[in-house]
Coordinates of C-alpha atoms and ligand atoms in Angstrom, one line a residue:
M12 CA 136.0 198.1 23.8
I13 CA 138.8 195.6 22.4
K14 CA 137.8 192.4 20.5
Y15 CA 139.2 190.0 23.1
F16 CA 135.6 189.9 24.9
D17 CA 133.4 189.8 21.8
R18 CA 132.8 186.0 21.9
K19 CA 132.2 186.3 25.5
L20 CA 129.5 189.0 25.0
N21 CA 127.8 187.5 22.2
M22 CA 127.4 184.3 24.2
I23 CA 126.0 186.7 27.2
Y24 CA 123.5 188.4 24.9
S25 CA 122.2 185.2 22.7
S26 CA 121.2 183.5 26.3
K27 CA 119.5 186.7 27.4
L28 CA 117.4 186.7 24.1
A29 CA 116.9 182.9 24.4
L30 CA 115.7 183.3 27.9
A31 CA 113.5 186.3 27.0
K32 CA 112.0 184.3 24.2
E33 CA 111.4 181.2 26.5
N34 CA 109.6 183.3 29.1
Y35 CA 107.6 184.9 26.3
E36 CA 106.5 181.6 25.0
K37 CA 105.7 180.2 28.5
N38 CA 103.6 183.3 29.2
S39 CA 101.8 183.4 26.1
A40 CA 101.0 179.6 26.4
E41 CA 99.7 180.4 29.8
I42 CA 97.4 183.2 28.7
L43 CA 96.2 181.2 25.5
A44 CA 95.2 178.2 28.0
E45 CA 93.1 180.6 30.0
H46 CA 91.5 182.2 27.0
P47 CA 90.3 179.7 24.5
M48 CA 88.6 182.3 22.3
L49 CA 91.8 184.2 21.8
A50 CA 93.9 181.0 21.4
Q51 CA 91.4 180.2 18.5
A52 CA 91.7 183.6 16.9
V53 CA 95.5 183.5 17.2
K54 CA 95.3 180.1 15.4
Q55 CA 93.1 181.7 12.8
R56 CA 95.6 184.6 12.3
K57 CA 98.7 182.2 12.0
K58 CA 96.6 180.2 9.2
L59 CA 95.6 183.2 7.5
Q60 CA 99.3 184.7 7.6
M61 CA 100.5 181.6 5.9
E62 CA 97.9 181.5 3.4
L63 CA 98.7 185.2 2.6
S64 CA 102.3 184.5 2.1
R65 CA 101.8 181.4 0.0
N66 CA 99.4 183.5 -2.6
N67 CA 102.1 186.2 -2.5
A68 CA 104.7 183.8 -3.5
L69 CA 102.3 182.2 -6.3
K70 CA 101.2 185.8 -7.3
K71 CA 97.6 185.1 -6.7
P72 CA 95.1 187.7 -5.4
T73 CA 95.6 188.4 -1.8
D74 CA 92.9 191.3 -1.1
A75 CA 90.2 188.9 0.6
L76 CA 92.6 187.3 2.7
Q77 CA 94.3 190.6 3.8
A78 CA 90.9 191.9 4.8
Q79 CA 90.1 188.7 6.8
L80 CA 93.5 189.1 8.5
D81 CA 92.9 192.7 9.3
D82 CA 89.8 191.7 10.8
I83 CA 91.1 188.9 12.9
K84 CA 93.8 191.0 14.2
S85 CA 91.4 193.7 15.2
Q86 CA 89.5 191.1 16.9
I87 CA 92.5 190.0 18.8
S88 CA 93.8 193.3 19.8
Q89 CA 89.9 194.1 21.0
Y90 CA 89.9 190.9 23.3
V91 CA 93.3 191.6 24.6
K92 CA 92.1 195.1 25.5
D93 CA 88.7 194.0 27.1
H94 CA 90.4 191.4 29.1
D95 CA 93.4 193.4 30.0
I96 CA 95.8 191.0 28.9
R97 CA 99.5 191.8 29.1
L98 CA 102.1 189.9 27.3
S99 CA 105.3 190.6 28.9
Q100 CA 108.4 190.2 26.9
N101 CA 110.5 189.6 30.0
Y102 CA 113.6 191.2 28.5
S103 CA 116.3 191.8 31.2
C104 CA 117.0 195.1 29.3
V105 CA 113.8 196.9 28.0
K106 CA 116.2 199.6 26.3
C107 CA 117.7 197.3 23.9
K108 CA 115.7 194.1 24.1
D109 CA 118.7 192.2 25.0
T110 CA 120.2 192.8 21.8
G111 CA 123.0 194.9 23.4
Y112 CA 122.6 197.6 21.1
I113 CA 120.6 200.6 20.1
N114 CA 120.8 202.0 16.8
S115 CA 124.3 200.1 16.3
A116 CA 125.6 202.0 19.4
P117 CA 126.3 199.8 22.6
C118 CA 123.4 199.9 25.2
E119 CA 124.3 200.8 28.7
C120 CA 123.7 197.2 29.8
Y121 CA 126.2 196.0 27.2
I122 CA 129.0 198.4 28.7
K123 CA 128.0 197.1 32.1
E124 CA 128.6 193.5 31.0
Y125 CA 131.8 194.6 29.3
K126 CA 133.0 196.3 32.4
K127 CA 132.1 193.2 34.5
L128 CA 134.0 191.1 32.3
L129 CA 137.0 193.5 32.5
R130 CA 136.7 193.3 36.4
E131 CA 136.6 189.3 36.0
N132 CA 139.7 189.4 34.0
L133 CA 141.8 192.0 35.9
S134 CA 144.1 189.4 37.3
L135 CA 145.0 185.8 37.7
S136 CA 145.1 185.9 41.6
P137 CA 142.9 187.9 43.8
L138 CA 144.0 191.4 43.9
A139 CA 144.1 193.5 47.0
Q140 CA 141.2 196.3 46.4
F141 CA 143.2 199.5 46.3
T142 CA 141.7 202.5 44.5
F143 CA 142.8 206.1 43.9
K144 CA 140.9 206.9 47.1
D145 CA 143.0 204.7 49.4
N146 CA 146.1 206.7 48.6
T147 CA 147.5 207.0 52.2
F148 CA 150.3 209.2 51.2
A149 CA 148.4 212.4 51.4
A150 CA 148.5 212.2 55.2
S151 CA 151.7 210.5 55.5
D152 CA 155.2 211.6 56.6
A153 CA 157.2 208.8 55.2
P154 CA 160.1 209.8 53.0
Q155 CA 158.6 208.8 49.8
A156 CA 155.4 210.3 50.4
K157 CA 155.9 213.6 48.4
G158 CA 157.1 211.5 45.3
M159 CA 154.3 209.0 45.6
N160 CA 151.7 211.6 45.8
K161 CA 152.7 212.8 42.7
L162 CA 152.7 209.7 41.1
Y163 CA 149.3 209.0 42.3
E164 CA 148.2 212.2 40.6
I165 CA 149.9 211.5 37.4
M166 CA 148.2 208.1 37.3
Q167 CA 145.0 209.1 38.0
K168 CA 144.7 212.6 36.0
N169 CA 147.1 212.1 33.2
V170 CA 146.8 208.2 32.6
C171 CA 143.5 207.0 33.9
E172 CA 141.2 210.3 33.2
N173 CA 143.0 211.0 30.1
F174 CA 143.7 207.6 28.7
A175 CA 143.1 208.2 25.0
N176 CA 145.4 211.3 24.9
C177 CA 148.1 210.2 27.4
K178 CA 151.4 210.6 25.6
W179 CA 153.2 207.7 27.4
N180 CA 152.8 204.3 26.4
N181 CA 155.4 202.7 28.7
F182 CA 155.8 203.2 32.6
M183 CA 158.7 202.0 34.8
L184 CA 158.3 202.0 38.3
S185 CA 161.2 201.2 40.1
G186 CA 161.8 201.4 43.9
A187 CA 162.7 199.4 47.0
S188 CA 160.6 196.6 48.5
G189 CA 157.3 197.8 50.3
V190 CA 157.4 201.5 49.4
G191 CA 153.8 201.4 47.8
K192 CA 154.5 200.6 44.1
T193 CA 151.9 197.6 44.0
A194 CA 149.2 199.4 45.9
L195 CA 149.6 202.2 43.3
A196 CA 149.7 199.7 40.3
T197 CA 146.5 198.1 41.7
A198 CA 144.9 201.6 42.1
L199 CA 145.5 202.3 38.4
A200 CA 144.1 199.1 37.3
D201 CA 141.0 199.5 39.4
G202 CA 140.7 202.9 38.0
L203 CA 141.0 201.9 34.3
V204 CA 138.5 199.1 34.5
R205 CA 136.0 201.5 36.2
R206 CA 136.2 203.5 33.1
G207 CA 136.0 200.8 30.8
I208 CA 139.5 200.4 29.9
S209 CA 141.0 196.7 29.9
A210 CA 143.6 196.3 32.3
L211 CA 145.6 193.2 33.2
Y212 CA 147.6 193.0 36.4
L213 CA 150.1 190.1 36.5
T214 CA 152.9 189.3 38.5
A215 CA 156.2 188.6 36.7
F216 CA 156.0 185.2 37.9
E217 CA 152.4 184.8 36.6
L218 CA 153.4 186.4 33.2
V219 CA 156.3 184.0 32.7
G220 CA 153.7 181.1 33.5
V221 CA 151.5 182.4 30.7
F222 CA 154.5 182.7 28.3
L223 CA 155.7 179.0 29.5
D224 CA 152.1 177.4 28.8
K225 CA 151.9 179.3 25.4
H226 CA 155.4 178.0 24.5
T227 CA 154.7 174.4 25.3
H228 CA 151.3 174.6 23.8
K229 CA 149.4 173.7 27.0
S230 CA 145.8 174.3 27.0
T231 CA 145.4 176.1 30.1
R232 CA 143.9 179.2 31.6
M233 CA 147.3 180.7 31.5
S234 CA 147.8 179.9 27.8
S235 CA 144.5 181.4 26.9
L236 CA 145.3 184.4 28.7
Y237 CA 148.3 185.2 26.2
D238 CA 146.1 186.9 23.7
Y239 CA 144.7 189.1 26.5
V240 CA 148.4 189.9 27.5
L241 CA 148.9 191.4 24.0
E242 CA 145.5 192.7 23.5
C243 CA 144.5 194.6 26.8
E244 CA 144.9 198.3 26.8
M245 CA 147.1 198.6 30.0
L246 CA 149.5 195.6 30.9
I247 CA 150.8 196.0 34.5
V248 CA 153.6 193.4 35.4
D249 CA 154.5 193.8 39.0
N250 CA 157.6 192.4 40.5
L251 CA 159.7 192.4 37.3
G252 CA 163.1 190.5 38.2
T253 CA 161.6 187.9 40.4
E254 CA 160.6 185.5 37.7
P255 CA 162.6 182.5 36.6
I256 CA 164.5 182.7 33.4
Y257 CA 163.5 179.8 31.2
K258 CA 165.7 179.5 28.3
N259 CA 163.9 180.4 24.9
V260 CA 160.9 181.7 27.0
T261 CA 161.2 184.3 29.6
L262 CA 163.2 186.8 27.8
E263 CA 162.2 186.1 24.2
Y264 CA 158.4 186.3 25.0
L265 CA 158.9 189.5 27.1
Y266 CA 160.7 191.1 24.5
S267 CA 158.1 190.0 21.7
T268 CA 155.2 190.9 23.9
I269 CA 156.6 194.5 24.7
E270 CA 157.4 194.9 21.1
K271 CA 153.8 193.9 19.6
R272 CA 152.5 196.1 22.1
M273 CA 154.4 199.1 21.5
A274 CA 153.7 198.6 17.7
Q275 CA 150.1 198.8 18.6
N276 CA 150.3 201.8 21.0
K277 CA 149.4 199.6 24.0
K278 CA 150.4 200.8 27.4
T279 CA 152.6 198.8 29.6
L280 CA 153.6 199.4 33.2
L281 CA 156.6 197.4 34.7
C282 CA 157.0 197.7 38.4
T283 CA 160.5 196.6 39.8
Q284 CA 162.7 196.3 42.8
L285 CA 165.6 196.2 40.7
G286 CA 167.9 199.2 40.1
A287 CA 168.9 200.4 36.8
Q288 CA 172.3 198.4 36.7
A289 CA 170.6 195.1 37.9
L290 CA 167.8 195.5 35.3
A291 CA 170.3 196.1 32.5
Q292 CA 172.1 193.2 33.5
R293 CA 169.1 190.9 33.5
Y294 CA 167.1 192.3 30.5
G295 CA 169.9 194.0 28.5
E296 CA 170.4 197.8 27.5
T297 CA 168.7 197.5 24.3
F298 CA 165.6 196.4 25.6
L299 CA 165.7 198.8 28.5
S300 CA 166.6 202.0 26.5
K301 CA 164.0 201.2 24.0
F302 CA 161.1 200.4 26.7
A303 CA 162.1 203.6 28.7
D304 CA 162.7 205.8 25.9
K305 CA 161.9 209.5 27.0
R306 CA 159.5 210.2 23.9
Y307 CA 156.8 207.8 24.9
S308 CA 157.9 206.6 28.5
L309 CA 157.7 207.7 32.0
S310 CA 160.6 206.2 34.3
V311 CA 160.6 207.1 37.9
G312 CA 164.0 207.1 39.5
Y313 CA 164.5 204.6 42.1
I314 CA 161.8 205.1 44.9
T315 CA 163.3 204.7 48.5
G316 CA 161.5 205.2 51.9
D317 CA 159.8 203.5 54.5
N318 CA 158.7 199.8 54.0
L319 CA 155.0 200.2 54.6
R320 CA 154.4 196.4 54.8
K321 CA 156.4 196.3 57.8
Ligands
ZN6 ZN1 120.5 197.2 27.0

């Protein structure tokens, strides 16, 4: 789990706890209103507890008070038993009592909330819901089918299901328009989030929007996404090459983002329609050779084939 969502999760769990407490208090008030004798005993218990702690603080004898307190406690539990009273806590998760943790390990409800946040933050714009199961190349005779099938397999088995031990950090997927790059990238994003791995899918145009708002200190949803661009475990940038080149922004922020991500062993997938030459011209040989270094990168030769969008 990455830190980016900590504050959000804390807020979720403190409101869950507040709600449970509120429900509990409402529930107890109702019960005490129906049972005046119990209300009296509970009042007495509170009074004794206070006296006891005062005596403790003043180092005064407490034995008699303790005996009275024990007596009233057993009266209360007897009454509760006799009248079959159930004080429900109304926790939304009984396992962790809405704390999110069991013995300092995250509860399954916490993991569920985390995955929900990952899903909500997967992309800026609504994303087509492709999954690995939607790979249509298995039964296709399109020229790119064989290569794309192999890629689907790599993305599912070697990247998604083996994320922590995957040897590649950078991925470069270049190919003609409509050969199926976006569907694959989307399926990968979906597969990662299902496994609780933070993935962010942005078009290069959106990414530059994030950089621009960050650069101009605008307080927007875009600029607040900048930290997630750096922190997410898999950043997917689609349609690289179609974004506007703003002076001092596009290339500078792209380089520094990739550099920071690489320094932290975060994975990045770039999808582009540009060929090697056009890429080098636009982003420079230095950047490309560093990004696509075979020791830690998987680059796929230019994919051609049928345009599936037609
Ligand atoms: Zn829980």
